[in-house]
PDB file of C-alpha atoms in Angstrom:
ATOM      1  CA  MET A   1      81.058-201.361 -45.039  1.00  0.00           C
ATOM      2  CA  ASP A   2      81.354-198.275 -42.812  1.00  0.00           C
ATOM      3  CA  THR A   3      83.998-195.832 -44.014  1.00  0.00           C
ATOM      4  CA  ARG A   4      85.841-193.581 -41.572  1.00  0.00           C
ATOM      5  CA  ILE A   5      87.802-190.601 -42.882  1.00  0.00           C
ATOM      6  CA  ILE A   6      90.815-189.373 -40.909  1.00  0.00           C
ATOM      7  CA  ALA A   7      92.780-186.243 -41.861  1.00  0.00           C
ATOM      8  CA  LEU A   8      96.440-186.146 -40.837  1.00  0.00           C
ATOM      9  CA  ALA A   9      97.178-182.478 -40.298  1.00  0.00           C
ATOM     10  CA  ASN A  10      99.856-180.169 -38.971  1.00  0.00           C
ATOM     11  CA  GLN A  11     100.706-176.858 -40.625  1.00  0.00           C
ATOM     12  CA  LYS A  12     104.320-177.309 -39.548  1.00  0.00           C
ATOM     13  CA  GLY A  13     106.395-179.288 -42.056  1.00  0.00           C
ATOM     14  CA  GLY A  14     108.872-182.008 -41.144  1.00  0.00           C
ATOM     15  CA  VAL A  15     106.900-183.488 -38.237  1.00  0.00           C
ATOM     16  CA  GLY A  16     106.401-186.971 -39.663  1.00  0.00           C
ATOM     17  CA  LYS A  17     102.905-186.357 -41.055  1.00  0.00           C
ATOM     18  CA  THR A  18     103.381-188.079 -44.414  1.00  0.00           C
ATOM     19  CA  THR A  19     105.508-190.820 -42.818  1.00  0.00           C
ATOM     20  CA  THR A  20     102.614-191.478 -40.422  1.00  0.00           C
ATOM     21  CA  ALA A  21      99.984-191.398 -43.186  1.00  0.00           C
ATOM     22  CA  LEU A  22     101.980-193.914 -45.256  1.00  0.00           C
ATOM     23  CA  ASN A  23     102.868-196.307 -42.489  1.00  0.00           C
ATOM     24  CA  LEU A  24      99.608-196.229 -40.552  1.00  0.00           C
ATOM     25  CA  ALA A  25      97.823-196.942 -43.852  1.00  0.00           C
ATOM     26  CA  ALA A  26     100.198-199.872 -44.498  1.00  0.00           C
ATOM     27  CA  VAL A  27      99.742-201.319 -40.995  1.00  0.00           C
ATOM     28  CA  LEU A  28      95.926-201.079 -41.170  1.00  0.00           C
ATOM     29  CA  ALA A  29      95.995-202.764 -44.604  1.00  0.00           C
ATOM     30  CA  ALA A  30      98.235-205.525 -43.221  1.00  0.00           C
ATOM     31  CA  LYS A  31      95.612-206.060 -40.491  1.00  0.00           C
ATOM     32  CA  GLY A  32      93.007-206.773 -43.173  1.00  0.00           C
ATOM     33  CA  LYS A  33      91.386-203.337 -43.438  1.00  0.00           C
ATOM     34  CA  LYS A  34      90.718-201.853 -46.861  1.00  0.00           C
ATOM     35  CA  VAL A  35      92.529-198.514 -46.840  1.00  0.00           C
ATOM     36  CA  LEU A  36      92.636-195.542 -49.213  1.00  0.00           C
ATOM     37  CA  LEU A  37      95.433-193.003 -48.807  1.00  0.00           C
ATOM     38  CA  VAL A  38      94.415-189.625 -50.246  1.00  0.00           C
ATOM     39  CA  ASP A  39      97.454-187.541 -51.185  1.00  0.00           C
ATOM     40  CA  SER A  40      96.169-183.996 -50.771  1.00  0.00           C
ATOM     41  CA  ASP A  41      99.637-182.425 -50.606  1.00  0.00           C
ATOM     42  CA  PRO A  42     101.026-180.803 -53.809  1.00  0.00           C
ATOM     43  CA  GLN A  43     104.437-182.298 -53.002  1.00  0.00           C
ATOM     44  CA  GLY A  44     102.966-185.754 -53.707  1.00  0.00           C
ATOM     45  CA  ASN A  45     105.217-187.502 -51.159  1.00  0.00           C
ATOM     46  CA  ALA A  46     102.525-189.910 -49.965  1.00  0.00           C
ATOM     47  CA  SER A  47     102.075-191.115 -53.556  1.00  0.00           C
ATOM     48  CA  SER A  48     105.787-191.544 -54.284  1.00  0.00           C
ATOM     49  CA  GLY A  49     106.274-193.184 -50.877  1.00  0.00           C
ATOM     50  CA  LEU A  50     103.962-195.961 -52.096  1.00  0.00           C
ATOM     51  CA  GLY A  51     105.798-196.228 -55.395  1.00  0.00           C
ATOM     52  CA  VAL A  52     103.045-194.337 -57.250  1.00  0.00           C
ATOM     53  CA  ARG A  53     104.197-191.285 -59.183  1.00  0.00           C
ATOM     54  CA  ALA A  54     102.169-188.142 -58.558  1.00  0.00           C
ATOM     55  CA  THR A  55     101.410-187.092 -62.107  1.00  0.00           C
ATOM     56  CA  SER A  56     100.275-184.023 -63.966  1.00  0.00           C
ATOM     57  CA  GLY A  57      98.200-186.357 -66.163  1.00  0.00           C
ATOM     58  CA  ASP A  58      94.556-187.216 -65.643  1.00  0.00           C
ATOM     59  CA  LYS A  59      94.503-189.624 -62.719  1.00  0.00           C
ATOM     60  CA  ASN A  60      95.080-187.456 -59.685  1.00  0.00           C
ATOM     61  CA  ILE A  61      93.228-185.608 -56.969  1.00  0.00           C
ATOM     62  CA  TYR A  62      93.597-182.227 -58.695  1.00  0.00           C
ATOM     63  CA  ASN A  63      91.300-183.379 -61.506  1.00  0.00           C
ATOM     64  CA  CYS A  64      88.795-184.526 -58.875  1.00  0.00           C
ATOM     65  CA  TYR A  65      88.901-181.121 -57.171  1.00  0.00           C
ATOM     66  CA  ILE A  66      88.128-179.293 -60.412  1.00  0.00           C
ATOM     67  CA  GLY A  67      85.382-181.769 -61.346  1.00  0.00           C
ATOM     68  CA  ALA A  68      87.149-183.264 -64.385  1.00  0.00           C
ATOM     69  CA  LYS A  69      87.335-186.781 -62.874  1.00  0.00           C
ATOM     70  CA  GLU A  70      85.566-188.995 -60.347  1.00  0.00           C
ATOM     71  CA  ALA A  71      87.687-190.201 -57.417  1.00  0.00           C
ATOM     72  CA  THR A  72      86.906-193.831 -58.312  1.00  0.00           C
ATOM     73  CA  ASP A  73      88.494-193.277 -61.778  1.00  0.00           C
ATOM     74  CA  CYS A  74      91.750-191.974 -60.273  1.00  0.00           C
ATOM     75  CA  ILE A  75      92.402-194.479 -57.453  1.00  0.00           C
ATOM     76  CA  MET A  76      95.464-196.650 -58.023  1.00  0.00           C
ATOM     77  CA  PRO A  77      96.407-199.865 -56.207  1.00  0.00           C
ATOM     78  CA  ALA A  78      99.582-199.866 -54.107  1.00  0.00           C
ATOM     79  CA  LYS A  79     101.875-202.914 -54.149  1.00  0.00           C
ATOM     80  CA  GLN A  80     100.522-203.980 -50.762  1.00  0.00           C
ATOM     81  CA  LYS A  81      97.240-205.887 -50.563  1.00  0.00           C
ATOM     82  CA  ASN A  82      94.214-203.869 -49.309  1.00  0.00           C
ATOM     83  CA  LEU A  83      95.994-200.531 -49.886  1.00  0.00           C
ATOM     84  CA  SER A  84      95.116-197.963 -52.576  1.00  0.00           C
ATOM     85  CA  VAL A  85      96.100-194.356 -53.222  1.00  0.00           C
ATOM     86  CA  LEU A  86      94.383-191.342 -54.735  1.00  0.00           C
ATOM     87  CA  PRO A  87      97.546-189.678 -56.098  1.00  0.00           C
ATOM     88  CA  GLY A  88      98.529-186.077 -55.496  1.00  0.00           C
ATOM     89  CA  SER A  89      99.716-183.650 -58.134  1.00  0.00           C
ATOM     90  CA  ILE A  90     101.861-180.513 -58.289  1.00  0.00           C
ATOM     91  CA  ASP A  91      98.808-178.917 -59.971  1.00  0.00           C
ATOM     92  CA  LEU A  92      97.211-178.774 -56.509  1.00  0.00           C
ATOM     93  CA  VAL A  93      99.200-175.592 -55.826  1.00  0.00           C
ATOM     94  CA  GLY A  94      96.705-173.776 -58.066  1.00  0.00           C
ATOM     95  CA  VAL A  95      93.563-175.246 -56.518  1.00  0.00           C
ATOM     96  CA  GLU A  96      93.126-172.552 -53.877  1.00  0.00           C
ATOM     97  CA  VAL A  97      93.130-169.825 -56.541  1.00  0.00           C
ATOM     98  CA  GLU A  98      90.803-171.783 -58.842  1.00  0.00           C
ATOM     99  CA  LEU A  99      88.264-172.485 -56.100  1.00  0.00           C
ATOM    100  CA  VAL A 100      88.333-169.086 -54.432  1.00  0.00           C
ATOM    101  CA  ASN A 101      85.126-167.825 -56.101  1.00  0.00           C
ATOM    102  CA  GLN A 102      83.317-171.187 -56.157  1.00  0.00           C
ATOM    103  CA  ASP A 103      80.246-171.917 -54.011  1.00  0.00           C
ATOM    104  CA  SER A 104      80.869-174.403 -51.162  1.00  0.00           C
ATOM    105  CA  ARG A 105      84.593-174.317 -51.946  1.00  0.00           C
ATOM    106  CA  GLU A 106      85.411-175.750 -48.486  1.00  0.00           C
ATOM    107  CA  LYS A 107      83.247-178.812 -49.201  1.00  0.00           C
ATOM    108  CA  ARG A 108      84.749-179.809 -52.542  1.00  0.00           C
ATOM    109  CA  LEU A 109      86.795-182.732 -51.168  1.00  0.00           C
ATOM    110  CA  LYS A 110      83.806-183.986 -49.190  1.00  0.00           C
ATOM    111  CA  SER A 111      81.814-184.309 -52.403  1.00  0.00           C
ATOM    112  CA  VAL A 112      84.828-185.863 -54.218  1.00  0.00           C
ATOM    113  CA  LEU A 113      85.048-188.610 -51.584  1.00  0.00           C
ATOM    114  CA  ARG A 114      81.333-189.505 -51.693  1.00  0.00           C
ATOM    115  CA  SER A 115      81.997-192.044 -54.443  1.00  0.00           C
ATOM    116  CA  VAL A 116      84.489-194.002 -52.262  1.00  0.00           C
ATOM    117  CA  MET A 117      82.228-194.324 -49.221  1.00  0.00           C
ATOM    118  CA  GLY A 118      81.418-197.947 -48.469  1.00  0.00           C
ATOM    119  CA  ARG A 119      84.402-199.224 -50.499  1.00  0.00           C
ATOM    120  CA  PHE A 120      87.052-198.773 -47.789  1.00  0.00           C
ATOM    121  CA  HIS A 121      87.190-199.189 -44.025  1.00  0.00           C
ATOM    122  CA  TYR A 122      89.538-196.206 -43.663  1.00  0.00           C
ATOM    123  CA  VAL A 123      90.368-193.191 -45.795  1.00  0.00           C
ATOM    124  CA  LEU A 124      93.509-191.356 -44.584  1.00  0.00           C
ATOM    125  CA  ILE A 125      94.050-187.856 -45.981  1.00  0.00           C
ATOM    126  CA  ASP A 126      97.610-186.531 -46.019  1.00  0.00           C
ATOM    127  CA  CYS A 127      97.151-182.746 -45.741  1.00  0.00           C
ATOM    128  CA  PRO A 128      99.676-180.139 -46.925  1.00  0.00           C
ATOM    129  CA  PRO A 129     101.812-178.364 -44.279  1.00  0.00           C
ATOM    130  CA  SER A 130      99.589-175.270 -44.179  1.00  0.00           C
ATOM    131  CA  LEU A 131      96.164-174.190 -42.929  1.00  0.00           C
ATOM    132  CA  GLY A 132      94.932-173.102 -46.366  1.00  0.00           C
ATOM    133  CA  LEU A 133      91.884-174.151 -48.362  1.00  0.00           C
ATOM    134  CA  ILE A 134      93.118-177.700 -49.097  1.00  0.00           C
ATOM    135  CA  THR A 135      93.544-178.443 -45.378  1.00  0.00           C
ATOM    136  CA  ILE A 136      90.157-176.831 -44.619  1.00  0.00           C
ATOM    137  CA  ASN A 137      88.631-179.116 -47.301  1.00  0.00           C
ATOM    138  CA  SER A 138      90.276-182.137 -45.653  1.00  0.00           C
ATOM    139  CA  LEU A 139      88.987-181.199 -42.188  1.00  0.00           C
ATOM    140  CA  THR A 140      85.491-180.610 -43.604  1.00  0.00           C
ATOM    141  CA  ALA A 141      85.500-184.033 -45.290  1.00  0.00           C
ATOM    142  CA  ALA A 142      86.934-185.930 -42.287  1.00  0.00           C
ATOM    143  CA  ASP A 143      85.324-187.602 -39.301  1.00  0.00           C
ATOM    144  CA  SER A 144      88.419-186.902 -37.210  1.00  0.00           C
ATOM    145  CA  VAL A 145      91.929-185.431 -37.206  1.00  0.00           C
ATOM    146  CA  LEU A 146      95.153-187.207 -36.272  1.00  0.00           C
ATOM    147  CA  ILE A 147      97.891-184.718 -35.333  1.00  0.00           C
ATOM    148  CA  PRO A 148     101.527-185.834 -35.575  1.00  0.00           C
ATOM    149  CA  LEU A 149     103.754-183.673 -33.353  1.00  0.00           C
ATOM    150  CA  GLN A 150     107.516-183.461 -33.171  1.00  0.00           C
ATOM    151  CA  CYS A 151     108.760-183.205 -29.588  1.00  0.00           C
ATOM    152  CA  GLU A 152     110.247-179.722 -29.748  1.00  0.00           C
ATOM    153  CA  TYR A 153     109.389-176.329 -28.254  1.00  0.00           C
ATOM    154  CA  PHE A 154     107.773-174.746 -31.340  1.00  0.00           C
ATOM    155  CA  ALA A 155     105.436-177.730 -31.715  1.00  0.00           C
ATOM    156  CA  LEU A 156     103.305-176.317 -28.899  1.00  0.00           C
ATOM    157  CA  GLU A 157     102.879-172.938 -30.588  1.00  0.00           C
ATOM    158  CA  GLY A 158     101.820-174.542 -33.866  1.00  0.00           C
ATOM    159  CA  LEU A 159      99.458-176.883 -32.048  1.00  0.00           C
ATOM    160  CA  ALA A 160      97.471-174.000 -30.532  1.00  0.00           C
ATOM    161  CA  LEU A 161      96.837-172.552 -34.003  1.00  0.00           C
ATOM    162  CA  LEU A 162      95.841-175.939 -35.433  1.00  0.00           C
ATOM    163  CA  VAL A 163      93.406-176.646 -32.588  1.00  0.00           C
ATOM    164  CA  GLN A 164      91.872-173.184 -33.106  1.00  0.00           C
ATOM    165  CA  THR A 165      91.385-173.990 -36.828  1.00  0.00           C
ATOM    166  CA  ILE A 166      89.827-177.382 -35.997  1.00  0.00           C
ATOM    167  CA  ARG A 167      87.364-175.633 -33.634  1.00  0.00           C
ATOM    168  CA  LYS A 168      86.385-173.114 -36.332  1.00  0.00           C
ATOM    169  CA  VAL A 169      85.820-175.899 -38.889  1.00  0.00           C
ATOM    170  CA  LYS A 170      83.780-177.838 -36.316  1.00  0.00           C
ATOM    171  CA  LYS A 171      81.639-174.794 -35.562  1.00  0.00           C
ATOM    172  CA  ASN A 172      81.052-173.656 -39.151  1.00  0.00           C
ATOM    173  CA  LEU A 173      81.553-176.582 -41.535  1.00  0.00           C
ATOM    174  CA  ASN A 174      81.685-179.984 -39.842  1.00  0.00           C
ATOM    175  CA  ARG A 175      79.856-180.384 -36.530  1.00  0.00           C
ATOM    176  CA  GLU A 176      80.970-184.016 -36.124  1.00  0.00           C
ATOM    177  CA  LEU A 177      84.725-183.348 -36.364  1.00  0.00           C
ATOM    178  CA  TYR A 178      86.850-184.450 -33.411  1.00  0.00           C
ATOM    179  CA  ILE A 179      90.519-185.013 -32.610  1.00  0.00           C
ATOM    180  CA  GLU A 180      91.354-188.685 -33.191  1.00  0.00           C
ATOM    181  CA  GLY A 181      94.613-188.372 -31.315  1.00  0.00           C
ATOM    182  CA  LEU A 182      97.969-186.652 -30.991  1.00  0.00           C
ATOM    183  CA  LEU A 183     101.004-188.693 -31.980  1.00  0.00           C
ATOM    184  CA  LEU A 184     104.476-187.842 -30.681  1.00  0.00           C
ATOM    185  CA  THR A 185     107.035-188.337 -33.466  1.00  0.00           C
ATOM    186  CA  MET A 186     110.845-188.231 -33.769  1.00  0.00           C
ATOM    187  CA  TYR A 187     110.908-189.169 -30.102  1.00  0.00           C
ATOM    188  CA  ASP A 188     114.383-189.238 -28.549  1.00  0.00           C
ATOM    189  CA  ARG A 189     114.318-190.796 -25.079  1.00  0.00           C
ATOM    190  CA  ARG A 190     117.781-189.397 -24.264  1.00  0.00           C
ATOM    191  CA  ASN A 191     116.715-185.801 -24.859  1.00  0.00           C
ATOM    192  CA  ARG A 192     115.379-183.812 -21.883  1.00  0.00           C
ATOM    193  CA  LEU A 193     113.438-181.401 -24.110  1.00  0.00           C
ATOM    194  CA  THR A 194     111.596-184.383 -25.653  1.00  0.00           C
ATOM    195  CA  HIS A 195     110.383-185.452 -22.197  1.00  0.00           C
ATOM    196  CA  SER A 196     109.479-181.891 -21.220  1.00  0.00           C
ATOM    197  CA  VAL A 197     107.396-181.259 -24.398  1.00  0.00           C
ATOM    198  CA  ALA A 198     105.757-184.703 -24.177  1.00  0.00           C
ATOM    199  CA  SER A 199     104.808-184.068 -20.555  1.00  0.00           C
ATOM    200  CA  GLU A 200     103.265-180.674 -21.380  1.00  0.00           C
ATOM    201  CA  ILE A 201     101.244-182.100 -24.306  1.00  0.00           C
ATOM    202  CA  GLN A 202      99.987-184.942 -22.081  1.00  0.00           C
ATOM    203  CA  GLN A 203      98.960-182.445 -19.379  1.00  0.00           C
ATOM    204  CA  HIS A 204      96.886-180.458 -21.882  1.00  0.00           C
ATOM    205  CA  PHE A 205      95.413-183.302 -23.931  1.00  0.00           C
ATOM    206  CA  GLY A 206      95.430-186.308 -21.590  1.00  0.00           C
ATOM    207  CA  GLU A 207      93.817-189.395 -23.128  1.00  0.00           C
ATOM    208  CA  GLN A 208      93.906-187.858 -26.609  1.00  0.00           C
ATOM    209  CA  VAL A 209      97.678-188.444 -26.761  1.00  0.00           C
ATOM    210  CA  TYR A 210      98.598-191.876 -28.120  1.00  0.00           C
ATOM    211  CA  ARG A 211     100.629-194.015 -25.750  1.00  0.00           C
ATOM    212  CA  THR A 212     102.665-195.174 -28.729  1.00  0.00           C
ATOM    213  CA  VAL A 213     105.506-192.809 -29.657  1.00  0.00           C
ATOM    214  CA  ILE A 214     107.426-192.888 -32.941  1.00  0.00           C
ATOM    215  CA  PRO A 215     111.188-192.860 -32.384  1.00  0.00           C
ATOM    216  CA  ARG A 216     113.818-191.155 -34.495  1.00  0.00           C
ATOM    217  CA  ASN A 217     114.772-193.929 -36.915  1.00  0.00           C
ATOM    218  CA  VAL A 218     117.004-193.779 -40.001  1.00  0.00           C
ATOM    219  CA  ARG A 219     115.140-196.644 -41.695  1.00  0.00           C
ATOM    220  CA  LEU A 220     111.875-194.678 -41.464  1.00  0.00           C
ATOM    221  CA  SER A 221     113.525-191.733 -43.231  1.00  0.00           C
ATOM    222  CA  GLU A 222     115.003-193.951 -45.943  1.00  0.00           C
ATOM    223  CA  SER A 223     111.978-196.043 -46.892  1.00  0.00           C
ATOM    224  CA  PRO A 224     109.987-193.421 -48.931  1.00  0.00           C
ATOM    225  CA  SER A 225     112.938-192.818 -51.270  1.00  0.00           C
ATOM    226  CA  HIS A 226     112.640-196.511 -52.228  1.00  0.00           C
ATOM    227  CA  GLY A 227     108.880-196.188 -52.841  1.00  0.00           C
ATOM    228  CA  GLN A 228     108.220-198.492 -49.892  1.00  0.00           C
ATOM    229  CA  THR A 229     106.464-198.335 -46.549  1.00  0.00           C
ATOM    230  CA  ILE A 230     108.525-199.282 -43.510  1.00  0.00           C
ATOM    231  CA  LEU A 231     106.804-202.708 -43.423  1.00  0.00           C
ATOM    232  CA  GLU A 232     108.222-203.471 -46.878  1.00  0.00           C
ATOM    233  CA  TYR A 233     111.577-201.781 -46.360  1.00  0.00           C
ATOM    234  CA  ASP A 234     112.577-203.011 -42.889  1.00  0.00           C
ATOM    235  CA  ALA A 235     109.848-204.721 -40.869  1.00  0.00           C
ATOM    236  CA  ALA A 236     112.321-205.455 -38.042  1.00  0.00           C
ATOM    237  CA  SER A 237     113.277-201.793 -37.477  1.00  0.00           C
ATOM    238  CA  SER A 238     112.228-199.827 -34.393  1.00  0.00           C
ATOM    239  CA  GLY A 239     110.178-197.536 -36.683  1.00  0.00           C
ATOM    240  CA  ALA A 240     108.207-200.471 -38.109  1.00  0.00           C
ATOM    241  CA  LYS A 241     107.526-201.857 -34.635  1.00  0.00           C
ATOM    242  CA  ALA A 242     106.321-198.452 -33.437  1.00  0.00           C
ATOM    243  CA  TYR A 243     103.873-198.083 -36.350  1.00  0.00           C
ATOM    244  CA  GLN A 244     102.588-201.635 -35.814  1.00  0.00           C
ATOM    245  CA  GLN A 245     101.959-200.719 -32.188  1.00  0.00           C
ATOM    246  CA  LEU A 246     100.235-197.493 -33.301  1.00  0.00           C
ATOM    247  CA  GLY A 247      97.975-199.487 -35.658  1.00  0.00           C
ATOM    248  CA  THR A 248      96.884-201.736 -32.782  1.00  0.00           C
ATOM    249  CA  GLU A 249      96.211-198.742 -30.512  1.00  0.00           C
ATOM    250  CA  PHE A 250      94.401-196.897 -33.317  1.00  0.00           C
ATOM    251  CA  LEU A 251      92.028-199.833 -33.932  1.00  0.00           C
ATOM    252  CA  LYS A 252      91.317-200.258 -30.210  1.00  0.00           C
ATOM    253  CA  ARG A 253      90.319-196.586 -30.009  1.00  0.00           C
ATOM    254  CA  ALA A 254      88.239-196.885 -33.194  1.00  0.00           C
ATOM    255  CA  ASN A 255      86.329-199.805 -31.661  1.00  0.00           C
ATOM    256  CA  ARG A 256      85.701-197.767 -28.515  1.00  0.00           C
ATOM    257  CA  VAL A 257      84.272-194.925 -30.644  1.00  0.00           C
ATOM    258  CA  LYS A 258      81.970-197.391 -32.442  1.00  0.00           C
ATOM    259  CA  GLY A 259      80.894-198.913 -29.159  1.00  0.00           C
TER     260      GLY A 259
END
């Protein structure tokens, strides 16, 4: 089984990154793909959003980073078939300090994920909202980056910095890295600024922007607090339909890349 690793990254918080990681993972699993969601954010929201508590115990990604555990020992099954999670931990906040003097510190996650290769079709990494060492590790381990973007003015400023970081990682640490796609989130069709920002992003990035947009949707915001993906919480909602559409578009693109 070929395994593709996709990092979901944006240093700006509140753009729908974790929501996208959770729900894209759920949709791909529902389509029969074996999916691992790697919660690389100290907040642990991707874990709790699947009903798995990010712990300070043994079975979490922090212990993999420091070499105390193998990833395969820490993976936990989600309630949904085909979906697993490598839980996050608040201890991750100390990882950057602990790794700072280590050799190949940017490649630690890449070596952690070696043991899961061939076991999953897709590994989705939920990065923290920063461009620090954990995000650099995620970009170094990944085949590609999916960038969720809120349709607002400051999104464009943050995007320039993120793209610059991706280029540096590609040049120095991961020659194969490419942008999987840009996903417009919290999309409000009635808002003129939304259309203006979307138009500018499409001008700059063209085909890299997903045709699917994720609307503002209360049900999407509510579902993680119940430890459920949107497919479990309200499969008939506009948010669920948008993520199902994204899953279809994502797989079509993935097949094109393979071809």
